[in-house]
Amino acid sequence: MDQETFEDRLEVDYMPVSMGNGSVQTISPGKGIVFGVPSQSKAYAENKGMRTAGANFVPQNRPLPTLEGEKFPRPHSCAGLISIPAKGLGYDNNSDSSNLDEIYSSAFTITDAPLPDLDKPSTTTKSAQQQPPSHRVIGQIIDDESMQFLERLATLPVQKKLGKGGSSGPPLLKVRVRDVDVQKVK
């Protein structure tokens, strides 16, 4: 069944989450750049040329099953690694689990330096040996032009909150994802 038939039969508006509608959420120099789709409904409305998504819009839920049992042996040992939360997309530890519209706001991180902390467990409820890492490497930037772009992106000025130090935050100007190209490397 195609998307139009699906929407007509169920009287809902639906669009799969795409990073083509995403943006840079946080720049943390020396750590990484967090990309995501801050609001599925806003991304849908923008894609369709509408002001709002409307009452019939249904945000995409988290994928099931999660990646909890999967092995991801690659450590966060260099710049240019593409990483997702340990359970998979939509399962970021900072996401409000009840608000489906925003579950992809921190979809993935691209490292701009080695980040061994992402290989450590994110909580302390179980013993450290039983816990999965907080993030898992799923890919890598492999060409020089993209790595140079990553270096420029990691040094963009960020918005700082009053009274709070640090160099991390959202970029001063909105940075949008126009296109994502995924290639399998043999």
Short mmCIF file of C-alpha atoms in Angstrom, two decimals, residues 20-100:
data_model
loop_
_atom_site.label_atom_id
_atom_site.label_comp_id
_atom_site.label_asym_id
_atom_site.label_seq_id
_atom_site.Cartn_x
_atom_site.Cartn_y
_atom_site.Cartn_z
CA GLY A 20 16.63 15.59 5.27
CA ASN A 21 14.31 17.52 7.61
CA GLY A 22 16.79 17.63 10.47
CA SER A 23 19.20 20.14 11.92
CA VAL A 24 22.21 20.49 14.19
CA GLN A 25 20.94 20.44 17.77
CA THR A 26 24.18 20.84 19.73
CA ILE A 27 27.82 21.56 18.98
CA SER A 28 30.26 20.40 21.65
CA PRO A 29 33.81 21.28 20.51
CA GLY A 30 36.16 18.37 21.12
CA LYS A 31 33.21 16.03 21.64
CA GLY A 32 30.80 15.99 18.75
CA ILE A 33 27.89 17.40 16.86
CA VAL A 34 24.38 16.17 17.65
CA PHE A 35 21.92 16.02 14.75
CA GLY A 36 18.22 15.32 14.87
CA VAL A 37 14.65 16.22 13.97
CA PRO A 38 13.47 18.47 16.83
CA SER A 39 9.78 18.14 15.93
CA GLN A 40 8.28 15.59 13.55
CA SER A 41 5.11 17.65 13.12
CA LYS A 42 7.05 20.82 12.20
CA ALA A 43 9.25 18.87 9.77
CA TYR A 44 6.15 17.34 8.16
CA ALA A 45 4.42 20.71 7.81
CA GLU A 46 7.55 22.29 6.33
CA ASN A 47 7.97 19.40 3.86
CA LYS A 48 4.33 19.75 2.72
CA GLY A 49 4.47 23.59 2.56
CA MET A 50 1.94 24.01 5.38
CA ARG A 51 1.99 26.22 8.48
CA THR A 52 1.11 23.34 10.83
CA ALA A 53 0.85 19.57 10.46
CA GLY A 54 -2.83 19.56 11.43
CA ALA A 55 -4.85 17.45 13.83
CA ASN A 56 -4.54 14.27 11.73
CA PHE A 57 -0.74 14.13 11.87
CA VAL A 58 0.64 11.04 13.63
CA PRO A 59 4.33 11.16 14.68
CA GLN A 60 6.43 8.10 13.96
CA ASN A 61 7.05 5.93 17.00
CA ARG A 62 10.38 4.43 18.03
CA PRO A 63 11.53 1.43 16.02
CA LEU A 64 11.03 -1.97 17.62
CA PRO A 65 12.81 -4.09 18.61
CA THR A 66 15.56 -2.04 20.23
CA LEU A 67 19.26 -2.69 19.63
CA GLU A 68 19.95 -3.56 23.29
CA GLY A 69 21.26 -7.08 22.62
CA GLU A 70 23.29 -6.17 19.52
CA LYS A 71 27.08 -6.12 19.59
CA PHE A 72 28.80 -3.04 18.20
CA PRO A 73 32.53 -3.65 18.62
CA ARG A 74 33.86 -0.35 17.22
CA PRO A 75 34.94 2.08 19.97
CA HIS A 76 34.59 5.87 19.69
CA SER A 77 38.32 6.19 18.99
CA CYS A 78 38.58 8.96 16.38
CA ALA A 79 36.86 11.93 14.74
CA GLY A 80 34.25 11.34 12.06
CA LEU A 81 32.42 8.41 13.67
CA ILE A 82 28.62 8.33 13.36
CA SER A 83 27.01 7.17 16.58
CA ILE A 84 23.47 6.50 17.79
CA PRO A 85 22.03 5.92 21.29
CA ALA A 86 22.65 2.38 22.57
CA LYS A 87 19.04 1.19 22.12
CA GLY A 88 18.75 2.76 18.66
CA LEU A 89 17.22 5.83 17.06
CA GLY A 90 14.56 7.50 19.17
CA TYR A 91 15.97 6.15 22.44
CA ASP A 92 18.27 9.00 23.47
CA ASN A 93 18.69 9.11 27.24
CA ASN A 94 17.65 12.79 27.33
CA SER A 95 14.43 12.37 25.33
CA ASP A 96 11.06 12.70 27.05
CA SER A 97 9.63 9.24 26.40
CA SER A 98 6.03 10.49 26.46
CA ASN A 99 6.44 13.07 23.67
CA LEU A 100 6.66 11.09 20.42
#
